[in-house]
Tab-separated table of C-alpha atoms in Angstrom:
chain	number	residue	atom	x	y	z
E	1	UNK	CA	0.000	0.000	0.000
E	2	UNK	CA	2.857	2.373	0.924
E	3	UNK	CA	4.548	1.683	-2.400
E	4	UNK	CA	1.310	2.491	-4.227
E	5	UNK	CA	1.023	5.821	-2.378
E	6	UNK	CA	4.636	6.718	-3.239
E	7	UNK	CA	4.021	5.804	-6.886
E	8	UNK	CA	0.902	7.954	-6.974
E	9	UNK	CA	2.804	10.906	-5.461
E	10	UNK	CA	5.505	10.523	-8.114
E	11	UNK	CA	2.874	10.400	-10.842
E	12	UNK	CA	1.189	13.565	-9.542
E	13	UNK	CA	4.518	15.409	-9.320
E	14	UNK	CA	5.452	14.246	-12.812
E	15	UNK	CA	2.080	15.382	-14.172
E	16	UNK	CA	2.417	18.816	-12.558
E	17	UNK	CA	5.905	19.178	-14.025
E	18	UNK	CA	4.663	18.316	-17.515
E	19	UNK	CA	1.717	20.745	-17.239
E	20	UNK	CA	4.038	23.508	-16.042
E	21	UNK	CA	6.427	22.840	-18.913
E	22	UNK	CA	3.613	22.957	-21.477
E	23	UNK	CA	2.400	26.242	-19.976
E	24	UNK	CA	5.875	27.775	-20.297
E	25	UNK	CA	6.137	26.697	-23.917
E	26	UNK	CA	2.706	28.018	-24.854
E	27	UNK	CA	3.258	31.346	-23.121
E	28	UNK	CA	6.792	31.736	-24.400
E	29	UNK	CA	7.274	30.525	-27.932
E	30	UNK	CA	5.026	27.946	-29.539
E	31	UNK	CA	3.617	26.610	-32.737
E	32	UNK	CA	0.408	24.622	-32.712
E	33	UNK	CA	-0.671	22.733	-35.818
E	34	UNK	CA	-4.149	24.119	-35.145
E	35	UNK	CA	-2.872	27.535	-36.183
E	36	UNK	CA	-0.908	28.599	-39.283
E	37	UNK	CA	1.770	30.423	-37.305
E	38	UNK	CA	4.254	30.340	-34.479
E	39	UNK	CA	3.616	32.843	-31.712
E	40	UNK	CA	5.368	34.487	-28.801
E	41	UNK	CA	3.401	35.822	-25.842
E	42	UNK	CA	5.009	38.601	-23.809
E	43	UNK	CA	4.080	41.558	-21.654
E	44	UNK	CA	1.108	42.061	-19.398
E	45	UNK	CA	-2.106	44.005	-19.524
E	46	UNK	CA	-5.846	43.566	-19.923
E	47	UNK	CA	-5.659	44.921	-23.482
E	48	UNK	CA	-3.856	42.719	-26.007
E	49	UNK	CA	-1.962	43.558	-29.183
E	50	UNK	CA	-1.423	41.012	-31.959
E	51	UNK	CA	1.507	41.714	-34.288
E	52	UNK	CA	1.381	40.214	-37.792
E	53	UNK	CA	4.575	40.483	-39.877
E	54	UNK	CA	4.718	40.951	-43.613
E	55	UNK	CA	5.552	38.664	-46.482
E	56	UNK	CA	8.440	36.246	-45.742
E	57	UNK	CA	9.227	38.095	-42.498
E	58	UNK	CA	9.790	36.997	-38.936
E	59	UNK	CA	7.810	38.326	-36.005
E	60	UNK	CA	11.158	39.802	-34.939
E	61	UNK	CA	10.377	42.700	-37.277
E	62	UNK	CA	8.242	43.961	-34.373
E	63	UNK	CA	10.945	43.695	-31.682
E	64	UNK	CA	11.490	47.437	-31.239
E	65	UNK	CA	7.778	48.205	-31.537
E	66	UNK	CA	6.777	45.542	-29.042
E	67	UNK	CA	9.207	46.867	-26.423
E	68	UNK	CA	7.235	50.113	-26.382
E	69	UNK	CA	4.061	48.320	-25.278
E	70	UNK	CA	4.978	45.261	-23.214
E	71	UNK	CA	4.694	47.144	-19.919
E	72	UNK	CA	1.024	47.933	-20.481
E	73	UNK	CA	-0.234	45.363	-22.983
E	74	UNK	CA	-0.224	41.595	-23.467
E	75	UNK	CA	1.545	41.071	-26.793
E	76	UNK	CA	1.199	38.166	-29.206
E	77	UNK	CA	3.830	38.230	-31.944
E	78	UNK	CA	3.226	35.897	-34.872
E	79	UNK	CA	5.484	34.392	-37.530
E	80	UNK	CA	3.467	32.704	-40.236
E	81	UNK	CA	4.084	29.035	-41.089
E	82	UNK	CA	6.702	28.627	-43.798
E	83	UNK	CA	8.240	32.073	-43.308
E	84	UNK	CA	11.605	32.964	-41.750
E	85	UNK	CA	12.471	29.386	-40.778
E	86	UNK	CA	9.132	28.416	-39.221
E	87	UNK	CA	7.973	24.974	-40.393
E	88	UNK	CA	5.580	25.170	-43.370
E	89	UNK	CA	2.066	23.774	-43.442
E	90	UNK	CA	0.369	22.269	-46.500
E	91	UNK	CA	-1.883	24.374	-48.722
E	92	UNK	CA	-1.388	27.862	-47.270
E	93	UNK	CA	-3.836	30.537	-48.453
E	94	UNK	CA	-4.612	34.109	-47.475
E	95	UNK	CA	-8.054	33.009	-46.294
E	96	UNK	CA	-6.676	30.128	-44.173
E	97	UNK	CA	-4.254	32.466	-42.464
E	98	UNK	CA	-6.971	35.028	-41.752
E	99	UNK	CA	-9.362	32.440	-40.310
E	100	UNK	CA	-6.505	30.811	-38.367
E	101	UNK	CA	-5.805	34.061	-36.538
E	102	UNK	CA	-9.531	34.574	-35.886
E	103	UNK	CA	-9.729	31.053	-34.411
E	104	UNK	CA	-6.694	31.800	-32.233
E	105	UNK	CA	-8.359	34.941	-30.848
E	106	UNK	CA	-11.625	33.136	-30.098
E	107	UNK	CA	-10.154	29.922	-28.685
E	108	UNK	CA	-7.719	31.757	-26.419
E	109	UNK	CA	-10.426	34.223	-25.334
E	110	UNK	CA	-8.358	37.271	-26.274
E	111	UNK	CA	-10.770	40.116	-25.669
E	112	UNK	CA	-10.961	42.591	-28.574
E	113	UNK	CA	-7.242	42.864	-29.368
E	114	UNK	CA	-5.576	45.620	-31.332
E	115	UNK	CA	-4.146	44.192	-34.570
E	116	UNK	CA	-0.972	45.616	-36.103
E	117	UNK	CA	0.012	44.240	-39.505
E	118	UNK	CA	2.802	45.126	-41.903
E	119	UNK	CA	2.558	44.605	-45.667
E	120	UNK	CA	0.706	41.321	-46.212
E	121	UNK	CA	0.115	41.305	-42.450
E	122	UNK	CA	-1.688	44.601	-42.929
E	123	UNK	CA	-3.883	42.942	-45.523
E	124	UNK	CA	-4.664	40.166	-43.066
E	125	UNK	CA	-5.482	42.792	-40.402
E	126	UNK	CA	-8.008	44.427	-42.726
E	127	UNK	CA	-9.550	41.072	-43.646
E	128	UNK	CA	-9.796	40.093	-39.964
E	129	UNK	CA	-11.571	43.322	-39.067
E	130	UNK	CA	-13.911	42.966	-42.049
E	131	UNK	CA	-14.873	39.298	-41.702
E	132	UNK	CA	-14.712	39.151	-37.895
E	133	UNK	CA	-15.663	42.684	-36.746
E	134	UNK	CA	-16.856	41.475	-33.350
E	135	UNK	CA	-13.350	40.260	-32.455
E	136	UNK	CA	-11.271	43.393	-33.039
E	137	UNK	CA	-11.044	46.772	-31.250
E	138	UNK	CA	-8.626	48.639	-33.560
E	139	UNK	CA	-6.294	47.885	-36.438
E	140	UNK	CA	-3.087	49.493	-37.636
E	141	UNK	CA	-2.114	48.826	-41.244
E	142	UNK	CA	1.569	49.454	-41.962
E	143	UNK	CA	2.186	50.002	-45.675
E	144	UNK	CA	-0.553	47.862	-47.188
E	145	UNK	CA	-3.565	48.573	-49.382
E	146	UNK	CA	-6.868	46.752	-49.855
E	147	UNK	CA	-5.737	45.933	-53.403
E	148	UNK	CA	-2.176	46.825	-54.408
E	149	UNK	CA	-2.560	45.784	-58.096
E	150	UNK	CA	-5.486	48.199	-58.426
E	151	UNK	CA	-3.210	51.144	-57.619
E	152	UNK	CA	-1.973	51.101	-61.214
E	153	UNK	CA	-4.884	49.132	-62.682
E	154	UNK	CA	-8.188	50.232	-61.089
E	155	UNK	CA	-10.121	47.690	-63.162
E	156	UNK	CA	-8.226	44.792	-61.548
E	157	UNK	CA	-10.387	41.769	-60.732
E	158	UNK	CA	-9.302	38.815	-58.627
E	159	UNK	CA	-9.285	35.469	-60.424
E	160	UNK	CA	-11.426	32.833	-58.739
E	161	UNK	CA	-9.484	29.617	-57.984
E	162	UNK	CA	-6.326	31.046	-59.504
E	163	UNK	CA	-3.775	28.434	-60.551
E	164	UNK	CA	-0.606	29.148	-58.571
E	165	UNK	CA	1.368	26.193	-59.954
E	166	UNK	CA	3.371	28.207	-62.557
E	167	UNK	CA	4.826	30.588	-59.983
E	168	UNK	CA	5.431	27.731	-57.534
E	169	UNK	CA	7.311	25.805	-60.216
E	170	UNK	CA	9.379	28.851	-61.094
E	171	UNK	CA	10.214	29.742	-57.506
E	172	UNK	CA	11.136	26.203	-56.485
E	173	UNK	CA	13.328	25.758	-59.574
E	174	UNK	CA	15.775	28.450	-58.437
E	175	UNK	CA	19.019	27.326	-56.868
E	176	UNK	CA	19.700	28.650	-53.371
E	177	UNK	CA	22.215	31.097	-54.835
E	178	UNK	CA	19.783	32.339	-57.470
E	179	UNK	CA	17.057	32.861	-54.893
E	180	UNK	CA	19.500	34.638	-52.579
E	181	UNK	CA	20.596	37.036	-55.311
E	182	UNK	CA	16.986	37.700	-56.297
E	183	UNK	CA	16.064	38.613	-52.735
E	184	UNK	CA	19.241	40.627	-52.232
E	185	UNK	CA	18.349	42.822	-55.192
E	186	UNK	CA	14.864	43.524	-53.856
E	187	UNK	CA	15.981	44.516	-50.331
E	188	UNK	CA	17.333	47.907	-51.417
E	189	UNK	CA	13.867	48.790	-52.743
E	190	UNK	CA	12.191	47.811	-49.473
E	191	UNK	CA	14.466	48.990	-46.655
E	192	UNK	CA	16.357	52.288	-46.622
E	193	UNK	CA	18.137	51.471	-43.339
E	194	UNK	CA	21.156	49.502	-44.585
E	195	UNK	CA	21.826	48.117	-41.095
E	196	UNK	CA	18.621	46.065	-41.483
E	197	UNK	CA	19.330	44.665	-44.964
E	198	UNK	CA	20.903	41.377	-43.881
E	199	UNK	CA	18.239	40.817	-41.234
E	200	UNK	CA	15.372	41.087	-43.717
E	201	UNK	CA	17.308	39.176	-46.377
E	202	UNK	CA	17.925	36.250	-44.025
E	203	UNK	CA	14.213	35.991	-43.223
E	204	UNK	CA	13.468	35.680	-46.931
E	205	UNK	CA	16.090	33.041	-47.710
E	206	UNK	CA	15.026	30.979	-44.673
E	207	UNK	CA	11.429	30.913	-45.907
E	208	UNK	CA	9.964	27.798	-47.478
E	209	UNK	CA	10.045	28.343	-51.234
E	210	UNK	CA	6.635	26.751	-51.909
E	211	UNK	CA	4.958	28.831	-49.197
E	212	UNK	CA	6.752	31.906	-50.519
E	213	UNK	CA	5.405	31.359	-54.035
E	214	UNK	CA	1.916	30.258	-53.025
E	215	UNK	CA	1.303	33.168	-50.662
E	216	UNK	CA	2.685	35.658	-53.168
E	217	UNK	CA	0.218	34.243	-55.678
E	218	UNK	CA	-2.719	34.399	-53.256
E	219	UNK	CA	-1.986	37.842	-51.865
E	220	UNK	CA	-1.390	39.407	-55.285
E	221	UNK	CA	-4.821	38.039	-56.250
E	222	UNK	CA	-6.593	39.522	-53.201
E	223	UNK	CA	-9.008	42.435	-53.538
E	224	UNK	CA	-10.422	43.843	-50.289
E	225	UNK	CA	-11.737	47.142	-51.672
E	226	UNK	CA	-15.395	46.269	-51.139
E	227	UNK	CA	-14.834	43.920	-48.204
E	228	UNK	CA	-13.294	46.620	-45.988
E	229	UNK	CA	-16.678	48.338	-45.881
E	230	UNK	CA	-17.642	45.825	-43.194
E	231	UNK	CA	-14.942	47.093	-40.827
E	232	UNK	CA	-16.523	48.606	-37.715
E	233	UNK	CA	-13.437	49.529	-35.680
E	234	UNK	CA	-11.092	52.534	-36.012
E	235	UNK	CA	-8.330	52.051	-38.589
E	236	UNK	CA	-4.931	53.748	-38.790
E	237	UNK	CA	-3.079	53.333	-42.092
E	238	UNK	CA	0.628	54.249	-42.223
E	239	UNK	CA	2.018	54.387	-45.736
E	240	UNK	CA	5.551	54.850	-47.043
E	241	UNK	CA	6.423	58.330	-48.277
E	242	UNK	CA	6.337	57.365	-51.972
E	243	UNK	CA	2.607	56.612	-51.764
E	244	UNK	CA	1.845	60.306	-51.262
E	245	UNK	CA	2.030	60.513	-55.072
E	246	UNK	CA	-1.065	58.303	-55.322
E	247	UNK	CA	-3.287	59.975	-52.719
E	248	UNK	CA	-6.530	60.103	-54.756
E	249	UNK	CA	-6.250	56.440	-55.820
E	250	UNK	CA	-5.416	55.364	-52.269
E	251	UNK	CA	-8.293	57.331	-50.753
E	252	UNK	CA	-10.568	55.624	-53.258
E	253	UNK	CA	-9.493	52.200	-51.985
E	254	UNK	CA	-10.258	53.108	-48.361
E	255	UNK	CA	-13.457	55.094	-48.988
E	256	UNK	CA	-15.792	52.402	-47.634
E	257	UNK	CA	-14.208	52.310	-44.164
E	258	UNK	CA	-16.242	54.368	-41.684
E	259	UNK	CA	-13.368	55.507	-39.454
E	260	UNK	CA	-9.986	55.550	-41.198
E	261	UNK	CA	-6.940	57.773	-40.735
E	262	UNK	CA	-4.450	57.768	-43.631
E	263	UNK	CA	-0.952	59.001	-42.854
E	264	UNK	CA	2.159	59.146	-45.040
E	265	UNK	CA	5.683	58.664	-43.696
E	266	UNK	CA	8.154	61.509	-44.017
E	267	UNK	CA	11.008	59.372	-45.352
E	268	UNK	CA	12.186	55.843	-46.087
E	269	UNK	CA	10.705	52.845	-47.825
E	270	UNK	CA	8.398	49.884	-47.144
E	271	UNK	CA	9.754	48.973	-43.686
E	272	UNK	CA	8.472	52.141	-42.025
E	273	UNK	CA	9.189	50.800	-38.534
E	274	UNK	CA	12.914	50.903	-39.440
E	275	UNK	CA	13.086	53.832	-41.855
E	276	UNK	CA	10.971	56.495	-40.124
E	277	UNK	CA	11.071	55.262	-36.554
E	278	UNK	CA	10.203	58.437	-34.615
E	279	UNK	CA	7.284	59.380	-36.869
E	280	UNK	CA	6.023	55.786	-36.814
E	281	UNK	CA	6.251	55.573	-33.024
E	282	UNK	CA	4.343	58.831	-32.534
E	283	UNK	CA	1.582	57.682	-34.866
E	284	UNK	CA	1.205	54.361	-33.031
E	285	UNK	CA	1.227	55.947	-29.582
E	286	UNK	CA	-1.476	58.486	-30.335
E	287	UNK	CA	-3.706	55.808	-31.869
E	288	UNK	CA	-3.120	52.868	-29.492
E	289	UNK	CA	-3.259	54.818	-26.261
E	290	UNK	CA	-6.241	56.936	-27.279
E	291	UNK	CA	-9.317	56.149	-25.205
E	292	UNK	CA	-12.261	54.577	-27.032
């Protein structure tokens, strides 16, 4: 009988240890096959912020931003499956990623988070707020439009069930060196801060090539111009300085949103959080910390 009691005590202690370990992993840095991303939970606060990185980027793109809010907010920083070294999942689509984040919010009972998304992450933020308006309190869109192709071709129409196999075949046929050189060339058009070039480049080359191609195909075929009319929450849109040349066309894309604030950076390129840091920080602070 004594031996049985000792065994039971050991079992209970072992179980508690395992539960504690699982809790640490989930709250620290975890990927669950239920969700199409890896996430890191940090900070503390009754209000939560969810950070969604852009195309082929790591959640680390938000490191400096997140530090500004961890004292007062619970922060969830995502890295999407297949990007920046995170294990890929089969059949990624823009819609799957949007619904995956919505499921994460509901299943983890995250009460009306603020969503901050960069580039494709900004597109996901808009789609989340449009299709799941009851879940979101505010969104910040960092250098993304409801339909980027329509900026130069207003008559653009998304292709239903678009065949992505040609671009997947092309992208996966590149050698590692060819893909590296291709990404290296594009970095100078995306990031003005040269100290960040290698960081962003490494995220790209560590991304799964099939996911890279498939999500590029899906996102470039996404048109949210009408959909964003369903957004009920306040929206802040921060755009790179070059976009000031397209103000009328950009305002047209956002015209259906009830409460939207369009702002244009004073300098830099696509990675506004690196290239116009002070301006970017001031914009976020006034919007995030504003009551209501």
